[in-house]
Amino acid sequence: MNIELHDISRVYGESRALHSLNLSIGESVRVLALIGPSGGGKSTLLRLLGGLEVPDTGEIRIGGKNLPKDEAGLLAHRRANGYVFQSFNLFPHLDASSNVALPLIKVHGRGESEARSLAQASLERFGLGAHARKFPAELSGGQQQRVALARAIVSKPKLLLLDEPTSALDPEMTSEVLEVVAELCRDGQEIILATHEMGFARAVADQIVFLDEGSISETGPPDQLFDRPTHEVVKRFLGKVMRW
Amino acid sequence: MTHFFDRPLVKKALPWLLVFLLGVSFSFFLFVLLTHDYHWSRVGKYWGNLVRGWGLTIGLSAVALLLSTLFAAILTAGQLSRLAPARWLSRCYVEVIRGTPLLVQIMIGSYMMANALGIDNKLGEGMVILSAFSAAYLSEIFRAGIESIPLSQRISAMAVGFTPTQTYRYVIIPQTIRRILPATAGQFANLVKDSSLLYVIGLPEFTSQAREVHSNSYAGFAVYLPLAIGYLILTIPISLWTRRMEERFRYEH
């Protein structure tokens, strides 16, 4: 996916969310997982990569090009990529089909009927064909997240950014959403995923980045990072979360 | 020792006592209305005046309703604007209008402002004053409605690539409408009723006509009862219409 971070910092008022981050992700990496304790900077980094926020210092280069900082450039960047949050992704006043189709029509310039059939296909792919006319409030949390995924990928994004997409779900729904994400990974979709699901990160990711207190403690391929962590913080964190 | 109102018997009996009291008051009210000796015949030749006044109230309210909505939208945009002077100006306007009685505004608007501008058109003045008054209340309803939409909706809209305008058009406004319908309908009904105060500048609307008929015919309640019913005929449909709109905009079942 060819991403480079040079000296990236992000400050919210008094607190530093990211501390001069430097990172280089090679072309061979298709799925990148961000792990680490809550408040470590995973979401902030995703927001910067997705163009939802601008870093206070530093440059992000994706595919050799600097990520723009002006509103028009950021808009174009957001339109080229897909994004799924932890929860409340969907527009509650629109049914599943419209949630997927509306951005296609208004942002990507598709015709109404073309957008509808693309939306239907995308929903069917994730096992939601029968729920197209339902409103978010009529869907389970897992179904809502799958609709959000269907909406994020229907415009064929270059990068799919997932910010803890299963953190608000129970184990059963979590696995139904991870199933879908795993399928996207198998299909070659480039994904950056922030997650607390260590087993899943290990299974799908080509590279893991461990973020703690706004800095990268360690990064490497999953087997290396999970089996032979070198950084003390990473060892302690993995020891804690893998214990049960 | 349990509190008096927490005792089981009292707890059971209290709602029924309230229903009973309400029933008695209502019956008394009906009794007064029904047994009153109305002088319907005295209204006789004046029915036309009442109907004309009613018609003027309808027309006046309809125009003021549209004008005030339009003006309220501008005020709301001002209140939510990134430009500080726009925010201050709209805020000041809303506070001044909400902090003074409509009757005073009507007199200042008509006798001072319109006079100073050399305008002598009671109907126009009435519509503008009423719209200006109602817009302040409407804009507060609109603003609170927009601000009640969670930030996550804006961020989601941003993430799917909507521009700020598209975010308002397709995400914020549709959800806001559903939330503000009841309060907006209430304000619309208020506007219809508040138009009755325009009798003070001699605008021959419904209430003004009723007062005149009353003093000419000595018909007493025979004038005021149709007056009340005339307003109800206008305000009840507003309330019914909102119920239907609420149904239409419902998305959480």
Short mmCIF file of C-alpha atoms in Angstrom, two decimals:
data_model
loop_
_atom_site.label_atom_id
_atom_site.label_comp_id
_atom_site.label_asym_id
_atom_site.label_seq_id
_atom_site.Cartn_x
_atom_site.Cartn_y
_atom_site.Cartn_z
CA MET A 1 0.00 0.00 0.00
CA ASN A 2 3.01 2.33 -0.02
CA ILE A 3 2.40 4.71 2.84
CA GLU A 4 4.98 6.93 4.48
CA LEU A 5 4.60 9.03 7.61
CA HIS A 6 7.14 11.72 8.28
CA ASP A 7 7.17 13.32 11.72
CA ILE A 8 3.38 13.20 12.16
CA SER A 9 2.00 14.93 15.27
CA ARG A 10 -1.55 15.65 16.31
CA VAL A 11 -2.49 17.64 19.41
CA TYR A 12 -5.95 18.03 20.92
CA GLY A 13 -5.83 20.96 23.31
CA GLU A 14 -3.46 19.88 26.06
CA SER A 15 -3.13 16.23 25.11
CA ARG A 16 -0.83 14.91 22.45
CA ALA A 17 -2.61 12.22 20.46
CA LEU A 18 0.34 11.49 18.19
CA HIS A 19 4.02 12.23 18.74
CA SER A 20 6.19 12.74 15.66
CA LEU A 21 5.38 9.43 14.07
CA ASN A 22 7.62 7.96 11.40
CA LEU A 23 6.60 4.90 9.50
CA SER A 24 7.06 3.36 6.10
CA ILE A 25 4.71 0.70 4.79
CA GLY A 26 5.83 -1.19 1.72
CA GLU A 27 3.93 -2.07 -1.44
CA SER A 28 3.70 -5.73 -0.43
CA VAL A 29 1.54 -4.96 2.60
CA ARG A 30 -2.14 -5.23 1.74
CA VAL A 31 -3.61 -5.41 5.23
CA LEU A 32 -2.19 -3.30 8.03
CA ALA A 33 -3.44 -3.72 11.60
CA LEU A 34 -3.09 -1.05 14.28
CA ILE A 35 -3.17 -2.48 17.79
CA GLY A 36 -2.40 -1.23 21.26
CA PRO A 37 -4.14 0.14 24.34
CA SER A 38 -7.14 2.46 24.09
CA GLY A 39 -6.13 6.08 23.77
CA GLY A 40 -2.85 5.03 22.18
CA GLY A 41 -3.51 6.93 18.96
CA LYS A 42 -5.01 4.27 16.67
CA SER A 43 -8.16 6.23 15.85
CA THR A 44 -6.28 9.49 15.43
CA LEU A 45 -3.88 7.92 12.95
CA LEU A 46 -6.81 6.45 11.00
CA ARG A 47 -8.54 9.83 10.88
CA LEU A 48 -5.41 11.42 9.49
CA LEU A 49 -4.96 8.67 6.92
CA GLY A 50 -8.61 8.98 5.92
CA GLY A 51 -8.43 12.74 5.49
CA LEU A 52 -10.97 13.42 8.24
CA GLU A 53 -8.37 15.46 10.09
CA VAL A 54 -5.09 17.16 9.24
CA PRO A 55 -1.85 16.56 11.18
CA ASP A 56 -0.41 19.48 13.11
CA THR A 57 3.05 18.67 11.84
CA GLY A 58 4.55 16.36 9.27
CA GLU A 59 3.61 14.84 5.95
CA ILE A 60 1.70 11.73 4.96
CA ARG A 61 2.59 10.25 1.60
CA ILE A 62 0.27 7.69 0.05
CA GLY A 63 1.36 6.09 -3.21
CA GLY A 64 4.20 8.59 -3.44
CA LYS A 65 1.92 11.63 -3.26
CA ASN A 66 1.54 13.99 -0.32
CA LEU A 67 -1.87 13.83 1.29
CA PRO A 68 -3.49 17.22 0.63
CA LYS A 69 -4.27 19.64 3.45
CA ASP A 70 -6.76 21.90 1.71
CA GLU A 71 -10.48 21.17 1.92
CA ALA A 72 -10.94 20.36 -1.77
CA GLY A 73 -8.01 17.96 -1.78
CA LEU A 74 -9.16 16.29 1.42
CA LEU A 75 -12.65 15.86 -0.03
CA ALA A 76 -11.24 14.13 -3.09
CA HIS A 77 -9.12 11.92 -0.84
CA ARG A 78 -12.13 10.96 1.32
CA ARG A 79 -14.14 10.16 -1.80
CA ALA A 80 -11.45 7.78 -3.03
CA ASN A 81 -11.37 5.78 0.20
CA GLY A 82 -13.84 3.93 2.41
CA TYR A 83 -14.32 4.36 6.13
CA VAL A 84 -16.15 2.39 8.82
CA PHE A 85 -16.35 3.54 12.44
CA GLN A 86 -16.97 1.66 15.64
CA SER A 87 -20.68 2.49 15.58
CA PHE A 88 -23.32 5.00 14.42
CA ASN A 89 -22.08 4.79 10.85
CA LEU A 90 -25.46 4.69 9.16
CA PHE A 91 -27.94 7.46 8.49
CA PRO A 92 -30.95 6.51 10.63
CA HIS A 93 -33.52 8.18 8.35
CA LEU A 94 -32.54 6.09 5.32
CA ASP A 95 -33.07 2.37 4.76
CA ALA A 96 -30.10 0.07 4.14
CA SER A 97 -30.39 0.36 0.37
CA SER A 98 -30.47 4.17 0.45
CA ASN A 99 -27.61 4.32 2.92
CA VAL A 100 -25.47 2.52 0.35
CA ALA A 101 -26.94 4.14 -2.76
CA LEU A 102 -27.08 7.82 -1.72
CA PRO A 103 -23.30 8.45 -1.69
CA LEU A 104 -23.05 6.61 -5.02
CA ILE A 105 -25.57 9.00 -6.53
CA LYS A 106 -24.55 12.26 -4.89
CA VAL A 107 -20.80 11.74 -4.53
CA HIS A 108 -19.86 9.36 -7.32
CA GLY A 109 -22.35 10.59 -9.90
CA ARG A 110 -24.08 7.29 -10.60
CA GLY A 111 -27.65 7.18 -11.90
CA GLU A 112 -30.44 6.25 -9.51
CA SER A 113 -31.15 2.78 -10.97
CA GLU A 114 -27.48 1.90 -11.40
CA ALA A 115 -26.77 2.97 -7.81
CA ARG A 116 -29.71 0.91 -6.55
CA SER A 117 -28.54 -2.25 -8.27
CA LEU A 118 -24.95 -1.73 -7.13
CA ALA A 119 -26.24 -1.23 -3.59
CA GLN A 120 -28.34 -4.37 -3.81
CA ALA A 121 -25.38 -6.39 -5.08
CA SER A 122 -23.16 -5.03 -2.33
CA LEU A 123 -25.73 -5.84 0.35
CA GLU A 124 -26.26 -9.33 -1.05
CA ARG A 125 -22.55 -9.97 -1.00
CA PHE A 126 -22.64 -9.48 2.77
CA GLY A 127 -25.79 -11.56 3.27
CA LEU A 128 -28.12 -8.59 3.63
CA GLY A 129 -30.18 -8.96 0.45
CA ALA A 130 -33.40 -9.45 2.39
CA HIS A 131 -32.80 -6.42 4.60
CA ALA A 132 -32.38 -3.75 1.91
CA ARG A 133 -35.61 -1.94 2.79
CA LYS A 134 -35.04 -1.98 6.54
CA PHE A 135 -34.02 1.06 8.53
CA PRO A 136 -30.93 0.94 10.76
CA ALA A 137 -33.10 0.79 13.89
CA GLU A 138 -34.61 -2.45 12.56
CA LEU A 139 -31.21 -4.11 12.09
CA SER A 140 -28.93 -5.76 14.65
CA GLY A 141 -25.58 -4.15 15.45
CA GLY A 142 -23.79 -6.72 13.34
CA GLN A 143 -26.11 -6.16 10.40
CA GLN A 144 -25.64 -2.39 10.72
CA GLN A 145 -21.88 -2.78 10.56
CA ARG A 146 -22.18 -5.02 7.51
CA VAL A 147 -24.33 -2.36 5.81
CA ALA A 148 -21.65 0.18 6.72
CA LEU A 149 -19.04 -2.10 5.13
CA ALA A 150 -21.23 -2.55 2.06
CA ARG A 151 -21.49 1.25 1.77
CA ALA A 152 -17.75 1.70 2.24
CA ILE A 153 -16.72 -0.76 -0.47
CA VAL A 154 -19.46 -0.17 -3.04
CA SER A 155 -17.52 2.74 -4.58
CA LYS A 156 -14.44 0.50 -4.96
CA PRO A 157 -12.19 2.44 -2.58
CA LYS A 158 -8.42 2.26 -2.90
CA LEU A 159 -8.02 2.04 0.85
CA LEU A 160 -10.56 0.75 3.34
CA LEU A 161 -10.10 2.21 6.82
CA LEU A 162 -11.76 0.34 9.67
CA ASP A 163 -11.77 1.95 13.11
CA GLU A 164 -12.51 -0.81 15.63
CA PRO A 165 -15.50 -2.00 13.60
CA THR A 166 -16.45 -4.70 16.11
CA SER A 167 -15.77 -2.99 19.44
CA ALA A 168 -19.44 -2.21 20.05
CA LEU A 169 -20.68 -5.71 19.19
CA ASP A 170 -21.28 -8.93 21.11
CA PRO A 171 -19.11 -11.98 20.23
CA GLU A 172 -21.60 -13.50 17.81
CA MET A 173 -22.03 -10.26 15.85
CA THR A 174 -18.30 -9.64 16.05
CA SER A 175 -17.59 -12.88 14.25
CA GLU A 176 -20.21 -12.17 11.56
CA VAL A 177 -18.55 -8.81 10.85
CA LEU A 178 -15.00 -10.21 10.98
CA GLU A 179 -16.10 -12.88 8.52
CA VAL A 180 -16.95 -10.15 6.03
CA VAL A 181 -13.72 -8.24 6.66
CA ALA A 182 -11.72 -11.46 6.21
CA GLU A 183 -13.46 -12.02 2.89
CA LEU A 184 -12.50 -8.52 1.76
CA CYS A 185 -8.90 -9.24 2.77
CA ARG A 186 -8.91 -12.46 0.72
CA ASP A 187 -10.23 -10.51 -2.27
CA GLY A 188 -7.18 -8.27 -2.14
CA GLN A 189 -8.81 -5.12 -0.76
CA GLU A 190 -6.21 -2.84 0.84
CA ILE A 191 -7.24 -2.37 4.45
CA ILE A 192 -5.97 -0.48 7.47
CA LEU A 193 -7.69 -1.77 10.55
CA ALA A 194 -7.59 -0.61 14.16
CA THR A 195 -8.69 -3.48 16.36
CA HIS A 196 -8.64 -5.18 19.73
CA GLU A 197 -9.23 -8.58 18.12
CA MET A 198 -5.65 -9.90 18.36
CA GLY A 199 -6.39 -13.29 16.83
CA PHE A 200 -8.05 -11.64 13.86
CA ALA A 201 -5.24 -9.11 13.37
CA ARG A 202 -2.76 -11.94 13.38
CA ALA A 203 -4.76 -13.96 10.88
CA VAL A 204 -5.39 -11.29 8.25
CA ALA A 205 -2.68 -8.64 8.60
CA ASP A 206 0.58 -8.53 6.69
CA GLN A 207 2.00 -6.04 9.12
CA ILE A 208 1.17 -4.96 12.66
CA VAL A 209 1.77 -1.51 14.14
CA PHE A 210 1.67 -1.24 17.92
CA LEU A 211 0.72 2.26 19.08
CA ASP A 212 1.04 3.39 22.67
CA GLU A 213 0.79 6.95 24.02
CA GLY A 214 0.94 8.40 20.56
CA SER A 215 4.10 6.63 19.50
CA ILE A 216 4.89 3.48 17.59
CA SER A 217 6.37 1.03 20.09
CA GLU A 218 6.97 -1.72 17.62
CA THR A 219 6.05 -2.80 14.12
CA GLY A 220 6.59 -5.93 12.13
CA PRO A 221 4.97 -9.00 10.58
CA PRO A 222 2.32 -10.62 12.83
CA ASP A 223 4.26 -13.77 13.69
CA GLN A 224 7.25 -11.78 14.80
CA LEU A 225 5.28 -9.20 16.77
CA PHE A 226 2.98 -11.64 18.50
CA ASP A 227 5.52 -14.44 19.16
CA ARG A 228 8.68 -12.48 19.77
CA PRO A 229 7.83 -8.93 20.83
CA THR A 230 10.91 -6.99 21.81
CA HIS A 231 9.42 -3.85 23.33
CA GLU A 232 8.56 -4.05 27.02
CA VAL A 233 5.16 -2.31 26.63
CA VAL A 234 4.16 -4.67 23.83
CA LYS A 235 5.16 -7.72 25.87
CA ARG A 236 3.14 -6.54 28.84
CA PHE A 237 0.09 -5.62 26.73
CA LEU A 238 0.06 -8.91 24.83
CA GLY A 239 0.67 -10.83 28.04
CA LYS A 240 -2.42 -9.18 29.52
CA VAL A 241 -4.82 -9.43 26.59
CA MET A 242 -3.79 -12.95 25.53
CA ARG A 243 -4.00 -14.35 29.04
CA TRP A 244 -7.67 -15.23 28.91
CA MET B 1 -43.87 5.59 58.46
CA THR B 2 -44.63 5.78 54.73
CA HIS B 3 -45.36 9.05 53.08
CA PHE B 4 -49.05 9.84 52.61
CA PHE B 5 -48.82 9.67 48.81
CA ASP B 6 -46.91 6.37 48.95
CA ARG B 7 -49.70 4.46 50.69
CA PRO B 8 -51.16 1.81 48.37
CA LEU B 9 -54.76 2.94 48.72
CA VAL B 10 -53.90 6.60 48.11
CA LYS B 11 -51.74 5.61 45.15
CA LYS B 12 -54.64 3.74 43.59
CA ALA B 13 -57.31 6.33 44.36
CA LEU B 14 -55.37 9.44 43.35
CA PRO B 15 -55.57 9.07 39.55
CA TRP B 16 -59.31 8.35 39.77
CA LEU B 17 -59.83 11.38 41.95
CA LEU B 18 -58.04 13.51 39.37
CA VAL B 19 -60.16 12.07 36.55
CA PHE B 20 -63.27 12.76 38.58
CA LEU B 21 -62.28 16.38 39.26
CA LEU B 22 -61.45 16.95 35.60
CA GLY B 23 -64.80 15.44 34.60
CA VAL B 24 -66.69 17.67 37.01
CA SER B 25 -64.94 20.84 35.82
CA PHE B 26 -65.50 19.92 32.21
CA SER B 27 -69.19 19.23 32.81
CA PHE B 28 -69.56 22.56 34.57
CA PHE B 29 -67.85 24.29 31.65
CA LEU B 30 -70.18 22.57 29.16
CA PHE B 31 -73.19 23.37 31.34
CA VAL B 32 -72.36 27.09 31.31
CA LEU B 33 -71.83 27.04 27.55
CA LEU B 34 -75.01 25.10 26.79
CA THR B 35 -77.41 26.80 29.16
CA HIS B 36 -76.28 30.32 28.39
CA ASP B 37 -78.99 32.45 26.84
CA TYR B 38 -77.37 33.30 23.51
CA HIS B 39 -78.69 36.15 21.43
CA TRP B 40 -78.03 34.49 18.07
CA SER B 41 -80.58 36.64 16.31
CA ARG B 42 -78.73 39.82 17.27
CA VAL B 43 -75.63 38.62 15.38
CA GLY B 44 -77.93 38.28 12.37
CA LYS B 45 -76.80 40.76 9.74
CA TYR B 46 -73.22 40.82 11.06
CA TRP B 47 -72.28 37.23 10.07
CA GLY B 48 -70.70 38.59 6.91
CA ASN B 49 -68.30 40.76 8.95
CA LEU B 50 -67.22 37.77 11.01
CA VAL B 51 -66.61 35.66 7.93
CA ARG B 52 -64.63 38.47 6.29
CA GLY B 53 -62.50 38.84 9.43
CA TRP B 54 -61.95 35.11 9.54
CA GLY B 55 -60.87 35.13 5.90
CA LEU B 56 -58.42 37.94 6.56
CA THR B 57 -56.98 36.04 9.53
CA ILE B 58 -56.46 32.99 7.31
CA GLY B 59 -54.75 34.96 4.55
CA LEU B 60 -52.68 36.98 6.97
CA SER B 61 -51.58 33.91 8.91
CA ALA B 62 -50.75 31.95 5.76
CA VAL B 63 -48.46 34.70 4.45
CA ALA B 64 -46.90 35.27 7.89
CA LEU B 65 -46.32 31.53 8.22
CA LEU B 66 -44.31 31.40 5.00
CA LEU B 67 -42.47 34.67 5.68
CA SER B 68 -41.58 33.69 9.23
CA THR B 69 -40.27 30.28 8.16
CA LEU B 70 -38.08 31.92 5.55
CA PHE B 71 -36.83 34.54 7.98
CA ALA B 72 -36.28 31.91 10.69
CA ALA B 73 -34.13 29.89 8.27
CA ILE B 74 -31.93 32.95 7.70
CA LEU B 75 -31.71 33.63 11.44
CA THR B 76 -30.78 29.99 12.07
CA ALA B 77 -28.05 30.15 9.46
CA GLY B 78 -26.85 33.32 11.20
CA GLN B 79 -26.82 31.69 14.61
CA LEU B 80 -24.84 28.70 13.33
CA SER B 81 -22.57 30.79 11.13
CA ARG B 82 -18.80 30.77 11.40
CA LEU B 83 -18.83 34.58 11.11
CA ALA B 84 -18.96 36.03 14.61
CA PRO B 85 -20.90 39.22 13.66
CA ALA B 86 -23.61 37.11 11.99
CA ARG B 87 -23.91 35.08 15.16
CA TRP B 88 -24.09 38.15 17.43
CA LEU B 89 -26.63 39.90 15.24
CA SER B 90 -28.99 36.91 15.05
CA ARG B 91 -28.53 36.19 18.73
CA CYS B 92 -29.36 39.81 19.66
CA TYR B 93 -32.41 39.79 17.41
CA VAL B 94 -33.76 36.59 18.96
CA GLU B 95 -33.19 37.84 22.50
CA VAL B 96 -34.85 41.22 21.89
CA ILE B 97 -37.90 39.70 20.20
CA ARG B 98 -38.31 36.95 22.78
CA GLY B 99 -37.78 39.37 25.64
CA THR B 100 -40.53 41.83 24.71
CA PRO B 101 -44.31 41.38 24.46
CA LEU B 102 -45.84 41.04 21.00
CA LEU B 103 -48.30 43.83 21.82
CA VAL B 104 -45.41 46.24 22.41
CA GLN B 105 -43.73 45.10 19.18
CA ILE B 106 -46.92 45.69 17.24
CA MET B 107 -47.20 49.24 18.56
CA ILE B 108 -43.53 50.08 18.04
CA GLY B 109 -43.53 48.42 14.62
CA SER B 110 -46.67 50.09 13.39
CA TYR B 111 -46.74 53.49 15.09
CA MET B 112 -43.01 54.19 15.24
CA MET B 113 -41.20 52.26 12.52
CA ALA B 114 -43.80 52.12 9.77
CA ASN B 115 -44.65 55.75 10.41
CA ALA B 116 -41.03 56.78 10.20
CA LEU B 117 -40.71 54.91 6.91
CA GLY B 118 -43.85 56.60 5.64
CA ILE B 119 -45.70 53.31 5.26
CA ASP B 120 -49.43 53.23 5.80
CA ASN B 121 -50.52 49.71 5.01
CA LYS B 122 -51.96 48.01 8.08
CA LEU B 123 -52.17 44.59 6.45
CA GLY B 124 -48.55 44.66 5.29
CA GLU B 125 -47.36 45.98 8.64
CA GLY B 126 -49.32 43.28 10.47
CA MET B 127 -47.87 40.50 8.36
CA VAL B 128 -44.29 41.72 8.71
CA ILE B 129 -44.52 42.29 12.47
CA LEU B 130 -46.12 38.92 13.06
CA SER B 131 -43.52 37.18 10.86
CA ALA B 132 -40.66 38.97 12.58
CA PHE B 133 -42.05 37.92 15.95
CA SER B 134 -42.65 34.28 15.08
CA ALA B 135 -39.33 33.91 13.25
CA ALA B 136 -37.39 34.44 16.49
CA TYR B 137 -39.17 31.52 18.15
CA LEU B 138 -38.98 29.32 15.05
CA SER B 139 -35.27 29.92 14.64
CA GLU B 140 -34.66 28.77 18.20
CA ILE B 141 -36.59 25.58 17.40
CA PHE B 142 -34.59 25.08 14.20
CA ARG B 143 -31.25 25.77 15.86
CA ALA B 144 -31.89 23.42 18.78
CA GLY B 145 -33.06 20.76 16.30
CA ILE B 146 -29.94 20.99 14.18
CA GLU B 147 -27.68 20.99 17.22
CA SER B 148 -29.41 17.87 18.54
CA ILE B 149 -28.15 15.77 15.61
CA PRO B 150 -25.12 13.88 16.95
CA LEU B 151 -21.63 14.74 15.72
CA SER B 152 -21.21 11.13 14.54
CA GLN B 153 -23.69 11.86 11.74
CA ARG B 154 -21.57 14.72 10.42
CA ILE B 155 -18.43 12.64 10.59
CA SER B 156 -20.11 9.73 8.80
CA ALA B 157 -21.34 12.12 6.12
CA MET B 158 -17.83 13.51 5.78
CA ALA B 159 -16.40 9.99 5.51
CA VAL B 160 -18.70 9.00 2.62
CA GLY B 161 -17.50 12.11 0.81
CA PHE B 162 -20.37 14.56 1.20
CA THR B 163 -19.58 18.26 0.97
CA PRO B 164 -20.78 20.42 3.89
CA THR B 165 -23.81 21.48 1.80
CA GLN B 166 -24.66 17.88 0.92
CA THR B 167 -24.27 16.95 4.57
CA TYR B 168 -26.95 19.46 5.50
CA ARG B 169 -29.19 18.62 2.56
CA TYR B 170 -29.16 14.81 2.86
CA VAL B 171 -28.20 14.07 6.46
CA ILE B 172 -28.78 16.90 8.95
CA ILE B 173 -31.97 18.58 7.67
CA PRO B 174 -34.06 15.42 7.07
CA GLN B 175 -33.30 14.21 10.58
CA THR B 176 -33.89 17.66 12.04
CA ILE B 177 -37.33 17.97 10.42
CA ARG B 178 -38.54 14.84 12.17
CA ARG B 179 -37.41 16.18 15.53
CA ILE B 180 -38.73 19.73 15.24
CA LEU B 181 -42.16 18.98 13.74
CA PRO B 182 -44.17 19.03 17.00
CA ALA B 183 -42.59 22.25 18.27
CA THR B 184 -42.87 23.91 14.86
CA ALA B 185 -46.54 23.04 14.58
CA GLY B 186 -47.07 24.51 18.03
CA GLN B 187 -45.42 27.72 16.91
CA PHE B 188 -47.55 27.82 13.73
CA ALA B 189 -50.70 27.49 15.84
CA ASN B 190 -49.36 30.25 18.09
CA LEU B 191 -48.90 32.47 15.08
CA VAL B 192 -52.54 32.04 14.06
CA LYS B 193 -53.70 32.87 17.57
CA ASP B 194 -51.24 35.75 18.02
CA SER B 195 -52.60 37.40 14.88
CA SER B 196 -55.61 38.32 17.05
CA LEU B 197 -53.48 41.00 18.75
CA LEU B 198 -53.30 42.92 15.49
CA TYR B 199 -56.72 44.38 16.31
CA VAL B 200 -54.85 47.11 18.22
CA ILE B 201 -53.62 48.71 15.00
CA GLY B 202 -57.11 48.52 13.55
CA LEU B 203 -56.49 45.66 11.17
CA PRO B 204 -59.98 44.23 10.49
CA GLU B 205 -59.01 40.62 11.20
CA PHE B 206 -61.19 38.05 12.97
CA THR B 207 -60.91 39.26 16.57
CA SER B 208 -61.20 42.90 15.55
CA GLN B 209 -64.39 42.14 13.61
CA ALA B 210 -65.80 40.16 16.52
CA ARG B 211 -65.20 43.07 18.90
CA GLU B 212 -66.91 45.43 16.53
CA VAL B 213 -69.88 43.12 15.99
CA HIS B 214 -70.09 42.69 19.74
CA SER B 215 -70.27 46.41 20.43
CA ASN B 216 -72.74 47.03 17.61
CA SER B 217 -75.12 44.15 18.28
CA TYR B 218 -74.91 43.55 22.04
CA ALA B 219 -74.90 39.87 21.09
CA GLY B 220 -72.55 38.90 23.96
CA PHE B 221 -71.29 35.34 23.93
CA ALA B 222 -73.02 34.73 20.62
CA VAL B 223 -70.03 36.50 19.08
CA TYR B 224 -67.23 35.14 21.26
CA LEU B 225 -68.19 31.48 20.91
CA PRO B 226 -67.96 31.54 17.09
CA LEU B 227 -64.71 33.48 17.53
CA ALA B 228 -63.16 30.69 19.60
CA ILE B 229 -64.48 28.02 17.23
CA GLY B 230 -63.16 29.97 14.25
CA TYR B 231 -59.63 29.82 15.64
CA LEU B 232 -59.97 26.13 16.53
CA ILE B 233 -60.96 25.36 12.94
CA LEU B 234 -57.57 26.78 11.93
CA THR B 235 -55.35 25.37 14.66
CA ILE B 236 -56.70 21.80 14.87
CA PRO B 237 -55.83 20.96 11.23
CA ILE B 238 -52.28 22.20 11.86
CA SER B 239 -52.02 19.77 14.73
CA LEU B 240 -53.54 16.89 12.71
CA TRP B 241 -51.29 17.63 9.76
CA THR B 242 -48.20 17.46 11.99
CA ARG B 243 -49.27 14.07 13.30
CA ARG B 244 -49.40 12.83 9.74
CA MET B 245 -46.03 14.35 8.88
CA GLU B 246 -44.52 12.79 12.00
CA GLU B 247 -45.77 9.40 10.80
CA ARG B 248 -44.27 10.03 7.39
CA PHE B 249 -40.88 11.02 8.75
CA ARG B 250 -40.75 8.24 11.33
CA TYR B 251 -37.70 6.05 10.95
CA GLU B 252 -37.35 4.53 14.38
CA HIS B 253 -40.17 2.04 14.83
#
